[in-house]
Each structure stands twice: as structure tokens, then as C-alpha cells.
Coordinates of C-alpha atoms (C1' of nucleotides) in Angstrom, one line a residue:
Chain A
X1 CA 0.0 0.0 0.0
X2 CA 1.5 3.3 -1.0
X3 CA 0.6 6.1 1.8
X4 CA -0.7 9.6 0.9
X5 CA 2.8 11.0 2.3
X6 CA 4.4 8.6 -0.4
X7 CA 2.1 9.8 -3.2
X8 CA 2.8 13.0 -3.1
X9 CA 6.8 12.0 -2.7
X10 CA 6.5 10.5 -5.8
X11 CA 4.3 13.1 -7.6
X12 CA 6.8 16.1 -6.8
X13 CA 10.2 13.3 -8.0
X14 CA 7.9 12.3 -11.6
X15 CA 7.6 16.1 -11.8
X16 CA 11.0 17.4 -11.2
X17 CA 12.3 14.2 -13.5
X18 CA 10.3 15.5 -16.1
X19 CA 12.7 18.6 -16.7
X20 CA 15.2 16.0 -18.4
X21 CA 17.2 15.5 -15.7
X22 CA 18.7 12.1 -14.5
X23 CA 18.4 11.7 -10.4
X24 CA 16.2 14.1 -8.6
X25 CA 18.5 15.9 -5.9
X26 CA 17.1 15.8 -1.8
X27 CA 17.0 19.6 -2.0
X28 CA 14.5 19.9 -5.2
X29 CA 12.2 17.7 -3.3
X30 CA 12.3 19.3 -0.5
X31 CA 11.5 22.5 -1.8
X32 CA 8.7 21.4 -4.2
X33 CA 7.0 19.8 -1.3
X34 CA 7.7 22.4 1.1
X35 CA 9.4 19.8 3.6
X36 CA 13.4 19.5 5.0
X37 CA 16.0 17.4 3.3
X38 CA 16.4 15.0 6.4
X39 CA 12.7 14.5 5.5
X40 CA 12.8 13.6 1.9
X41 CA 15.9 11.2 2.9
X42 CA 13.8 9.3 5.3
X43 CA 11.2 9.2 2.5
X44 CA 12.9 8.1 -0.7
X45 CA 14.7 5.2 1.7
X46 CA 11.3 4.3 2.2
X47 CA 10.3 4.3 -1.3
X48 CA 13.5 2.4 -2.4
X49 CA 12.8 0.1 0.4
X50 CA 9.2 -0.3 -1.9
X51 CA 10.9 -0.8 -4.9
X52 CA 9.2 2.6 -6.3
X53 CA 12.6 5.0 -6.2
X54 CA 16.2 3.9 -7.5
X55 CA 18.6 5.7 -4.9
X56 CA 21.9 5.8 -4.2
X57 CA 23.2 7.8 -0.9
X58 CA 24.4 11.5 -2.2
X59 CA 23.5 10.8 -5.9
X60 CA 19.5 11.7 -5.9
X61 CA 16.9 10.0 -6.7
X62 CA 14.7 8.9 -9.7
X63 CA 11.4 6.2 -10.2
X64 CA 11.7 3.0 -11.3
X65 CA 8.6 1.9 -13.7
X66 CA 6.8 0.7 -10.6
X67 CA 7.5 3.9 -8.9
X68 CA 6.7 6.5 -12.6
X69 CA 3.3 4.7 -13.1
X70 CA 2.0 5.2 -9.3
X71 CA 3.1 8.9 -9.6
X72 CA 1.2 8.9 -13.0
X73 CA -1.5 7.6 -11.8
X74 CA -1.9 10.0 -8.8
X75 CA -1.9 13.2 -11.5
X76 CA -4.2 10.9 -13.6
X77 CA -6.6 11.5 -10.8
X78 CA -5.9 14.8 -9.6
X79 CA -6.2 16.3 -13.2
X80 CA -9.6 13.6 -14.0
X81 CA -11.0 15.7 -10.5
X82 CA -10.1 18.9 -11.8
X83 CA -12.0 18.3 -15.3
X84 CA -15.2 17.4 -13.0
X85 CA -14.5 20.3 -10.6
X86 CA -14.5 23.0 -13.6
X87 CA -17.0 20.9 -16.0
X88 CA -19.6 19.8 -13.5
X89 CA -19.4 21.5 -10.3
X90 CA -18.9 25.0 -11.8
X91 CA -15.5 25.6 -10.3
X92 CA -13.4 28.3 -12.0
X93 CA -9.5 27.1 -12.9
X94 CA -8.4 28.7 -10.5
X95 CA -10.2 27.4 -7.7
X96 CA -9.8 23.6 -8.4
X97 CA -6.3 23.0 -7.4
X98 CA -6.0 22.7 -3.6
X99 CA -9.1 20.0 -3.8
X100 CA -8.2 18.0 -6.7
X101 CA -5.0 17.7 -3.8
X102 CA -7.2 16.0 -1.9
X103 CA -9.1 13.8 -4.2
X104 CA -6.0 12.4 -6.2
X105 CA -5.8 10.3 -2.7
X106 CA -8.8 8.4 -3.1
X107 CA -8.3 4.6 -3.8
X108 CA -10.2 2.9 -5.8
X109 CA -9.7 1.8 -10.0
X110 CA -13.3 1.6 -10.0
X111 CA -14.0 5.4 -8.9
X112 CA -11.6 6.6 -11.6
X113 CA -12.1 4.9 -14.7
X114 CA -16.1 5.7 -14.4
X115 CA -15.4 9.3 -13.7
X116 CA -13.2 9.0 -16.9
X117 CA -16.0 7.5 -18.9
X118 CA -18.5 10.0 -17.1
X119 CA -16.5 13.2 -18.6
X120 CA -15.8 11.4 -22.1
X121 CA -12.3 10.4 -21.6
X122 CA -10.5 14.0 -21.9
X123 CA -7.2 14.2 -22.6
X124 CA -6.1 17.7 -21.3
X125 CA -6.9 19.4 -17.9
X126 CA -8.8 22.6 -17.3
X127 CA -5.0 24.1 -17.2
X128 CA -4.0 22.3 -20.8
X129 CA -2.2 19.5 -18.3
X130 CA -2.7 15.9 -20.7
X131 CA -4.1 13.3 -18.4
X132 CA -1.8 10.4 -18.1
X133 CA -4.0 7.2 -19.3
X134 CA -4.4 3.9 -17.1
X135 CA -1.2 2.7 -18.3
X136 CA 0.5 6.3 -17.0
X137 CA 1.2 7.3 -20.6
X138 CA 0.7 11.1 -21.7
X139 CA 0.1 12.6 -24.7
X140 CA 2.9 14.9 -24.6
X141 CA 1.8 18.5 -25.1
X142 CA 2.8 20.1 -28.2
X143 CA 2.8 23.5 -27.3
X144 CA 6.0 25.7 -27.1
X145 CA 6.9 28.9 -24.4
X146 CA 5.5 32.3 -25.7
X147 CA 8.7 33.7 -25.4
X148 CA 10.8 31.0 -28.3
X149 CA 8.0 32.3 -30.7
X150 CA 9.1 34.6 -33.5
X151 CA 7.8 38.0 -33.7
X152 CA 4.8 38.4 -36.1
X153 CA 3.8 34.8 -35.8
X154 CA 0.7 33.6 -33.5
X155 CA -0.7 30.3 -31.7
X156 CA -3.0 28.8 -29.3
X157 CA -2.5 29.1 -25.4
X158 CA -2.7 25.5 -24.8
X159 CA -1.2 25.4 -21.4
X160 CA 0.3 27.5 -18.4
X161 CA 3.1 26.3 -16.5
X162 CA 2.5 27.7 -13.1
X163 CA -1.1 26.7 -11.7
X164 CA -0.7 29.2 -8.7
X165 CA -3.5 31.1 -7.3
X166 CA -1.7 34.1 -8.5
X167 CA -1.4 33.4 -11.7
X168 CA -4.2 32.2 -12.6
X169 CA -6.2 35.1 -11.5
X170 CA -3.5 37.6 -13.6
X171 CA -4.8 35.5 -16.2
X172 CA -8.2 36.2 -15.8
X173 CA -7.8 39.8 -14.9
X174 CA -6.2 40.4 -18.4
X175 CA -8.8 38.3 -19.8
X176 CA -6.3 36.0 -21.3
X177 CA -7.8 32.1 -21.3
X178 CA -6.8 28.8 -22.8
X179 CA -8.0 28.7 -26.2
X180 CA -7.1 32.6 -27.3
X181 CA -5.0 32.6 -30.8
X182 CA -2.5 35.3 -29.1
X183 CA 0.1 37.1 -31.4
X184 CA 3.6 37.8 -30.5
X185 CA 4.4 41.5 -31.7
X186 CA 7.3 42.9 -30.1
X187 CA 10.3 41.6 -27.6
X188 CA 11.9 44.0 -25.3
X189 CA 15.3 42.9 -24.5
X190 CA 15.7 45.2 -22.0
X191 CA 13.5 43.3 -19.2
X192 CA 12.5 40.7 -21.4
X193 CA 8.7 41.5 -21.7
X194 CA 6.7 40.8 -24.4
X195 CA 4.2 43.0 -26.4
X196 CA 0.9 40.8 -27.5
X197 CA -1.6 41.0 -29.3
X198 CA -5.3 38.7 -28.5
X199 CA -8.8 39.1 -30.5
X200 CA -9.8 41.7 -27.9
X201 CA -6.4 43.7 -27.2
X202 CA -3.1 44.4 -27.1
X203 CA -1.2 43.8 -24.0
X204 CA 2.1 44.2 -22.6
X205 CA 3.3 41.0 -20.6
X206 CA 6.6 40.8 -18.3
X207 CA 9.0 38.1 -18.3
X208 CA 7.5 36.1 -15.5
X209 CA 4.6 35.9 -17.2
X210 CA 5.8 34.9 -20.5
X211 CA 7.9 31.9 -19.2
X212 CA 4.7 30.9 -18.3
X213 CA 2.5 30.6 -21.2
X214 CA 2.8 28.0 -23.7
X215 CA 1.0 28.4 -27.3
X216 CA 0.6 25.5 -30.1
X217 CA 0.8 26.6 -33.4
Chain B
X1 CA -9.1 22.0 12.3
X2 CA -11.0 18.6 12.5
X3 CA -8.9 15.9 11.4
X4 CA -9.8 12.7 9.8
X5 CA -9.7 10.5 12.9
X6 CA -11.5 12.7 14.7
X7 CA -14.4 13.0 12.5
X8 CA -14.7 9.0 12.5
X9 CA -15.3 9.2 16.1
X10 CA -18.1 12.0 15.8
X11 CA -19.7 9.6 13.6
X12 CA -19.4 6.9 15.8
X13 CA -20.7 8.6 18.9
X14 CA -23.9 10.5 16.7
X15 CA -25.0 7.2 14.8
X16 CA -24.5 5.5 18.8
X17 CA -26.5 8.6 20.1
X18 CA -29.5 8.4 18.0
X19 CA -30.4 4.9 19.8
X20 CA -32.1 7.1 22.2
X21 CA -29.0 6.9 25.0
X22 CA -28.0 9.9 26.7
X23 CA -24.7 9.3 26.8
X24 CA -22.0 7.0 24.6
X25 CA -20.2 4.4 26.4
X26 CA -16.5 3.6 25.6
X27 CA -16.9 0.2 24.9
X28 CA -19.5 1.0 22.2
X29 CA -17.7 3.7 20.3
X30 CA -14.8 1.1 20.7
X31 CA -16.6 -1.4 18.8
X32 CA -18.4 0.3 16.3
X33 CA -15.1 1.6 15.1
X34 CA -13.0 -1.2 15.6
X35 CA -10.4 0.1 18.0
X36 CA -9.5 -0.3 21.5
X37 CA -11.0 1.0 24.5
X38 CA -7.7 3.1 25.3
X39 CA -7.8 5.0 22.8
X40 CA -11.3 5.8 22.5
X41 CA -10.4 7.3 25.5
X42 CA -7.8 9.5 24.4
X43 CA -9.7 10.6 21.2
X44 CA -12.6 11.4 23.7
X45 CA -10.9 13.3 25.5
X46 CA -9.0 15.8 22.9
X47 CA -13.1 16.4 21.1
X48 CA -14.1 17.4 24.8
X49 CA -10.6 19.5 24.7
X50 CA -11.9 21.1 21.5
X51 CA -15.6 21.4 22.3
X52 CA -16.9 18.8 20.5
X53 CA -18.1 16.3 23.0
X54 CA -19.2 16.2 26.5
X55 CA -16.9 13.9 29.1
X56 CA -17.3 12.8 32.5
X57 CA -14.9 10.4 33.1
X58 CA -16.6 7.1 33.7
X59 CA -19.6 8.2 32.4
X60 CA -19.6 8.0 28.9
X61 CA -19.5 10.9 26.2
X62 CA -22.1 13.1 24.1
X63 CA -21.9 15.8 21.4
X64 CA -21.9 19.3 21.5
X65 CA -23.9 20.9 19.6
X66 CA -20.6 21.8 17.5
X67 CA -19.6 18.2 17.7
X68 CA -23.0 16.9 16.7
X69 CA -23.0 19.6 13.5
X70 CA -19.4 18.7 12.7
X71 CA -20.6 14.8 12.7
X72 CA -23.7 15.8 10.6
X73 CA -21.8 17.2 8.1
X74 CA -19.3 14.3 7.6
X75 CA -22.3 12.1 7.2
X76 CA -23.8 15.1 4.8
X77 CA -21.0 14.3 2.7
X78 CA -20.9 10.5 2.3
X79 CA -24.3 10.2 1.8
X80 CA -23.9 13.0 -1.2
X81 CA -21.0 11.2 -2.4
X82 CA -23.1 7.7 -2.1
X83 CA -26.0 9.3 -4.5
X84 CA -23.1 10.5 -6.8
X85 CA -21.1 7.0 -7.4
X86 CA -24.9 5.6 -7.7
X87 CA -26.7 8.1 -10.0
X88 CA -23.6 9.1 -11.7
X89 CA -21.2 6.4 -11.9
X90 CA -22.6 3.6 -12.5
X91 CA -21.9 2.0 -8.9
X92 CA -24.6 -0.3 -7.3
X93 CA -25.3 0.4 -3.7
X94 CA -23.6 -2.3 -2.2
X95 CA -20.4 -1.0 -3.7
X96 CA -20.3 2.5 -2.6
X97 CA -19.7 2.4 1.1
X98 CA -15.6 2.4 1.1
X99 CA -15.3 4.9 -1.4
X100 CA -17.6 7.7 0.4
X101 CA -15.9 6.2 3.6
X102 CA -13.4 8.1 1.9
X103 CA -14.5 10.6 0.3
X104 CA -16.5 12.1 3.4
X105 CA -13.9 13.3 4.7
X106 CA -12.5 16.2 1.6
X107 CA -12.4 19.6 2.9
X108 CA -14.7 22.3 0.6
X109 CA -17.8 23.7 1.8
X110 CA -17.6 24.3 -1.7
X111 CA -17.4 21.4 -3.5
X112 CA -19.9 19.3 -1.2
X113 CA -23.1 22.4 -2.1
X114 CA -22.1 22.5 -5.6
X115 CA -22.6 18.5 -5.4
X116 CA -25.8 18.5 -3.6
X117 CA -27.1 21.1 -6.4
X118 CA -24.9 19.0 -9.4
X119 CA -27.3 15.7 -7.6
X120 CA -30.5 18.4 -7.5
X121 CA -30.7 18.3 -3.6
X122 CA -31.7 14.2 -3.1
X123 CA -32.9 13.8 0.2
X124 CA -31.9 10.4 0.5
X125 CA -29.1 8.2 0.1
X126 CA -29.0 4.8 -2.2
X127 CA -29.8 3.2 1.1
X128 CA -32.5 4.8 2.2
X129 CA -30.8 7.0 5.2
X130 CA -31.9 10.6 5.2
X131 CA -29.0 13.1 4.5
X132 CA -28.8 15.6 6.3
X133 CA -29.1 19.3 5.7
X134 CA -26.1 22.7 5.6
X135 CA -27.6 23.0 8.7
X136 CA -27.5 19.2 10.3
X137 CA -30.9 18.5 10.3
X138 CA -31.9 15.3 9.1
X139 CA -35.9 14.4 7.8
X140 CA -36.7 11.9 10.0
X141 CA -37.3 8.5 8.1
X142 CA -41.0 8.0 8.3
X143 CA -40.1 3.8 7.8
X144 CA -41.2 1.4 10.2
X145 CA -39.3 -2.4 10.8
X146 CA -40.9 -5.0 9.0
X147 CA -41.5 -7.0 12.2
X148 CA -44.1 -4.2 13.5
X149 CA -46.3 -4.4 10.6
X150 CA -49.8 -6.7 10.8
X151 CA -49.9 -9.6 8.6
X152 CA -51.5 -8.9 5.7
X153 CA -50.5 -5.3 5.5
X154 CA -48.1 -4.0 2.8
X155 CA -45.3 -1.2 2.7
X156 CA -43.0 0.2 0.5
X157 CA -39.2 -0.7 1.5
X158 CA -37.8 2.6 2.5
X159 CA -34.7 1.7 4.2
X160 CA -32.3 -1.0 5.2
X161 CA -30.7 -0.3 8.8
X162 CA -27.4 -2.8 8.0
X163 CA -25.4 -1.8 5.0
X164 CA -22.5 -3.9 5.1
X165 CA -21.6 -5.8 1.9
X166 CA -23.0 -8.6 3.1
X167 CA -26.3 -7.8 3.7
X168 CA -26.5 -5.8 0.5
X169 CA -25.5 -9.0 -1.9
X170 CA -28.3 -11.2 0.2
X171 CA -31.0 -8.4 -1.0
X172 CA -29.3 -8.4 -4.6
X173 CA -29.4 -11.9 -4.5
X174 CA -33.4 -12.3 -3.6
X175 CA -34.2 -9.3 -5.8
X176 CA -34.9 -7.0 -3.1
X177 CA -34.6 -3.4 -3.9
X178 CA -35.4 0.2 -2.0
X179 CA -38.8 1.1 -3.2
X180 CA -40.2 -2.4 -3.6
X181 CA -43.6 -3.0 -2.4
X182 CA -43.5 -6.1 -0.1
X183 CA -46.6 -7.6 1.6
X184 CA -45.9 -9.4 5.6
X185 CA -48.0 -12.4 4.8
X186 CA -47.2 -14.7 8.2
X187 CA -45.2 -14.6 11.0
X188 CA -43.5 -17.5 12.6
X189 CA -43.1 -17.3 16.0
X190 CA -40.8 -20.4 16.5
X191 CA -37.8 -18.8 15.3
X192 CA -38.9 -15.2 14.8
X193 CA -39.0 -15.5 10.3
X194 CA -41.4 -13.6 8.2
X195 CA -43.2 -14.7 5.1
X196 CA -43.6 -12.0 3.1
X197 CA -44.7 -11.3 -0.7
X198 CA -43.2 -9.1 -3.2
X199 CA -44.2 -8.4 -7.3
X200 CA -43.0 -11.5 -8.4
X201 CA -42.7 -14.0 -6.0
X202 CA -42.6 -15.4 -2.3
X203 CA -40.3 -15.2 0.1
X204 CA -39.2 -16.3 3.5
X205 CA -36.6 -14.1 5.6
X206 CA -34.7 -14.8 9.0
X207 CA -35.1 -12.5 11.9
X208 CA -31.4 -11.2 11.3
X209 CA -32.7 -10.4 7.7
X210 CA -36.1 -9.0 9.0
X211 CA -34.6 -6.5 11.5
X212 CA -32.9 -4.5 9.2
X213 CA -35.8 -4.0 7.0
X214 CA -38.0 -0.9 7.1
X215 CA -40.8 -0.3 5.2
X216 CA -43.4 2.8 4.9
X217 CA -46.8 2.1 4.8
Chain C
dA1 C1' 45.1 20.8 -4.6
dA2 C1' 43.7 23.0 -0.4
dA3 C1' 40.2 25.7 1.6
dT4 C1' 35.5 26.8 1.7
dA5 C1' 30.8 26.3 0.7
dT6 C1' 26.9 23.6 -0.2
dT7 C1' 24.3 19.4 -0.1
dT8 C1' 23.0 15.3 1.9
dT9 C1' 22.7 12.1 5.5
dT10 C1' 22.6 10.6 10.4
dA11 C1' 21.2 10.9 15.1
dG12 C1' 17.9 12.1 18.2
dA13 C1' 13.5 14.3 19.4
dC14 C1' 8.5 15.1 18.9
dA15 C1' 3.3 14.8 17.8
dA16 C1' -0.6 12.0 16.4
dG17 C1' -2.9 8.0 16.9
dA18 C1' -3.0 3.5 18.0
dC19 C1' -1.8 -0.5 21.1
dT20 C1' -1.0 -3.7 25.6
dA21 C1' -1.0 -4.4 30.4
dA22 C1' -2.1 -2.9 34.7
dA23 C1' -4.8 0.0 37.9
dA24 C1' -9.0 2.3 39.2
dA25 C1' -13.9 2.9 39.1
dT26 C1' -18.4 1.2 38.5
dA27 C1' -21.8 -2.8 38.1
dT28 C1' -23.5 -7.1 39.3
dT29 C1' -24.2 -11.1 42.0
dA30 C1' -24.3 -13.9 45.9
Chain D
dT1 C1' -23.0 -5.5 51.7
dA2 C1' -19.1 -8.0 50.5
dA3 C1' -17.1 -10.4 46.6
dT4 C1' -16.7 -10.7 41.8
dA5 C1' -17.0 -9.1 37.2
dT6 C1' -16.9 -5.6 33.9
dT7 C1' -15.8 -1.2 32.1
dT8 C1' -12.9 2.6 31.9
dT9 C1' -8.8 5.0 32.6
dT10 C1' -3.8 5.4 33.1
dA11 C1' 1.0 4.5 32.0
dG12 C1' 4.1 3.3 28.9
dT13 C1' 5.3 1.7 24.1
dC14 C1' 5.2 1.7 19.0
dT15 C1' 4.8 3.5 14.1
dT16 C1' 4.5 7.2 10.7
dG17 C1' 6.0 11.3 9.2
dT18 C1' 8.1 15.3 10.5
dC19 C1' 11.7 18.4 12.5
dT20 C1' 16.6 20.4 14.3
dA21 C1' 21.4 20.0 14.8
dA22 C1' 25.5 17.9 13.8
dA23 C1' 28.4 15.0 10.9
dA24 C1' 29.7 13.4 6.4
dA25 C1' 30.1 13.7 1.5
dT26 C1' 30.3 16.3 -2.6
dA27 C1' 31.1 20.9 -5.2
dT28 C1' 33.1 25.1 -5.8
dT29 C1' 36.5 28.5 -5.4
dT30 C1' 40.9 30.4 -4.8

DNA sequence: AAATATTTTTAGACAAGACTAAAAATATTA
DNA sequence: TAATATTTTTAGTCTTGTCTAAAAATATTT
């Protein structure tokens, strides 16, 4: 039985191992989940121990199949709960996040392939996330940052990186949702913003927010 | 902050309460949750610390009215959650009890009145138990046990006091269902069965099978 | 390469929630 | 009512997951 504490161990290494790295370091893990090293040592022994985590003392960490398609099928769930939250319970983006946290917990294959069935199998979450299927396999996103986007050329915001509170709400403040064809006028070396240009308006957007937004052409 | 374990025990003690008892013995919350004495103690003691329950020592525990809204809203949820997996999802009702055992206990005021409006407001669970209200309040079952009723006299199965998994395959498997309309056609005094008559055929039950059923007339 | 800085691990402590065994209180029976 | 039985509480232990502080290993700088 894998605990809660372990699922989300294993969520925040299948995330950070996304980034193309090897071995997750102690310290990235720690951060991500807001915990202390000492912690996440305990922890990925424990996961090792489980056959779930390849580790070796002082050389990070990283999953073994067992270990990548638990992980996937934790954020299978949390992004299936997010669909519901937004598509049936009339939650907003932005609101879904901190309970989809709690649902992704709930054991049961049953629960989660009917939900899947009962929202027609989608493939993206309400933030452009693709849902990993049963086997834990993702249809990986074909959308590229805002900011590696020539000048003059346009796409589709398919997905936002960072799902914060924040952000989000920036988002909706400047009106700016998944699905708007945006069009990249004008870089500004000098802080990095961007000058864009949606159906509605133009807007100026600063570097944080560009790394953020990813378009597919 | 009510935690998980915490909010089993407030079950516990308000589904022991409703029997009529003034106050909860220690040995019976024990039981019905399947722990020991010792630390239905402890746990007793930390509600009463947070207001939750009356304790005399030796004498058995009761709910404040906090602790008895707090319990009403845990059992709010899994009964909302039951309707869902039923109405929803495909389950059948002797499959859904783990799963709300679970999902009861998700923190969102949110989420659990978007879900009673998402269900249009059902009154009662796949079992037949009233949920209760925002407020706690539960409609009183109007449903009487099958053992009360004069022979001859007919009633509409409302309500089946044991949900275990058991029980619910026995009824699956002599095509009994909530809304049925059953007819008591003779008592046997010998060893406390019922012969009783539904639409399509005739049927004789135990006592143990008897007691849990309740019918309104 | 030696010195310094950073990262990771170990050792030991703590809180929550559960348990066992023994003591204390209450109930029951003779 | 005294003796016995049952229930409840206390005292002390264990596990899980966390933490701090110190030690060990690895990286970086000079």
C-alpha cells in the first residue's frame, strides 16, 4: 500500500524528473513539497525500500517503472477531478487545485475509470495538463513557451506552466484564457517583456509571465 | 481543524446517540469503530478539549452541539457522495460504502453544495438514510421495521438499517430493492422468520434479515 | 590541490494516533 | 454489603512522518 505522504513524494520526483534530468536531488524535493531534506531522505529510503525509487546515498533520486506509473496515476486522478470540478461542479480554474490535492488520494480503479467515462475520456486538464491514461502514458503537449515564438507569428494558449492562485487570477484579470489565438508582436530585450496582441487587445506581458505561457501553433 | 480521525469518532458517537442513550459508552464507540478501549479514550478526551463532545470520566460521552453539526456534516458528505457513485457512476449500492468512507472526509464547503445542487438536492441516500441538511438537520425516516407491521398489511421498502456488503448482496441476490412494495403475509413465532410477498414472488426471511428491514406504509 | 561552501545524511526528538497491560472505578451477583 | 466481574482509565510503548542540529560527503573557489 503506497501512503498519501508517499504519493505525493512521488508526484513532486515524476515532476521534477520531467525537466530531463537524470536523479532528482534531496533539495528539489524538499523544496517542491515544502518539507526539510532530512525528510525527503527518510522518505525516498522508504520508497527504495518499496521498490518505487532507485537511490543511491548522495546521488538523488529517480522512479523505477513501478515507482513512474504510481506517480502517473496519482496526477491521472488529480487532473480527472479537476476536469469534474471545472465541467460539472462549476469551479473556475483557478479554484480547483487545492481540492483535486485532496481527491488524487482516493483509492479505488473503479472510482476513476467511471469518472473517466463520465466526462468522455478527456485528454487535457482545465490548465492544458494531458491526463496520463491507465497505463500512466501522456500525450505529450505540443505547445512551445510564448517567449521562443518569432515575432509576427501567432498560436493557441494550450497550457500554463505555473497553476498558482496568483497566476491564474492575472490571467483572468487580463482576460487571457486557454484557447485565445495570441500574437507575438514585439520583444523587449531590456527586461524581457513581451508585447501581444489577443482578439480583444493588445497587451504588454513581463518576463515572469511569458515563461509561463505556452501556445501551439 | 478537525482531522480525519477525529471525524470518525463523531460519527461513531452520533450514529450511537441516535439509539435514544443519553450518553455513549467507551466500549461501544470502541466497537463500532473497531479500536481499543484506550484509545477511545484519548480521542474522547482531545473532542471534549476542542468542544466537541461532553466527558465525565466514567460516564460516557455526548456531542456538543458543534460536535453533533461537525458529525452531521461528515455524514452530509458521504451520503452526497453515495448518490453521486450511484446516480452518476454507475456504482450499485452495495459497492459505494468504502469509497464515500473516503471521500466524506475532503475539505470544501464548496465542492460538497455544488454536489448537492450538481445531484438536485436528493434527500436520501442509495440506502434509504436521510442526508442531512447545511444546517444538520436530518428528515426523519417515516419507515417502520418489518417486524411491526400486521400480517396482511403491505409497505413500501424505504430503508435497510445494516449496509455492510453482506447484507446488501443477500438483498441483490433475492431481488430485493429500495422502493419495492413487499406484503408481511405470516409470522412464525418459532424462530422469529417472516413470510412476506413481493411483485414477483414469495419469500421467507430470517429475523437477522427482517430487523434491518423498514418499510413505509 | 587545499580551503571553503553547499548538499545530503545521520542521530535524536516530537506529535498524532494506535496498542498492551495494569490500575481504578463502576456494576453485578451472591 | 461483600465479593466478583466488567468497564474505563492510566501508564508506557510503537509507528509514521516530521523536525533540528551535527556529521559526512560532494562541489566550488581560490
Amino acid at each position: 500500500m503506497v501512503t498519501l505522504s508517499e504519493e505525493n513524494y512521488l508526484k513532486a520526483i515524476y515532476h521534477l524528473g520531467k525537466e530531463g534530468t537524470i536523479a532528482v536531488s534531496t533539495n528539489a524535493i524538499a523544496e517542491k513539497i515544502e518539507s526539510k531534506a532530512s525528510s525527503v531522505t527518510d522518505m525516498i529510503k522508504k520508497l527504495a525500500e518499496k521498490n518505487l525509487a532507485n537511490y543511491v546515498k548522495y546521488q538523488g533520486v529517480s522512479l523505477t517503472n513501478e515507482g513512474r506509473l504510481a506517480a502517473a496515476s496519482v496526477i491521472r486522478k488529480h487532473r480527472l477531478w479537476e476536469v469534474f470540478l471545472v465541467d460539472k461542479l462549476n469551479f473556475s480554474w483557478d479554484e480547483v487545485h487545492d481540492i483535486a490535492e485532496q481527491l488524487e488520494h482516493i483509492k479505488s480503479l473503479k472510482l476513476i475509470n467511471e469518472l473517466d467515462a463520465f466526462l468522455q475520456y478527456p485528454t487535457h486538464d482545465p490548465h492544458g495538463d494531458p491526463i496520463p491514461d491507465k497505463q500512466g502514458n501522456c500525450s505529450p503537449i505540443k505547445s512551445i513557451n510564448i517567449l521562443e515564438i518569432e515575432e509576427g507569428k501567432e498560436g493557441v494558449l494550450s497550457f500554463v506552466k505555473d497553476s498558482s492562485d496568483v497566476f491564474l487570477k492575472y490571467l483572468n484579470k487580463n482576460n487571457l484564457a486557454l484557447g485565445d489565438t495570441i500574437k507575438v508582436l514585439d520583444f523587449e530585450p531590456f527586461d524581457n517583456s513581451l508585447s501581444i496582441e489577443t482578439k480583444t487587445k493588445k497587451l504588454i506581458i513581463s518576463k515572469e509571465v511569458a515563461q509561463n505561457l505556452y501556445l501551439s501553433l
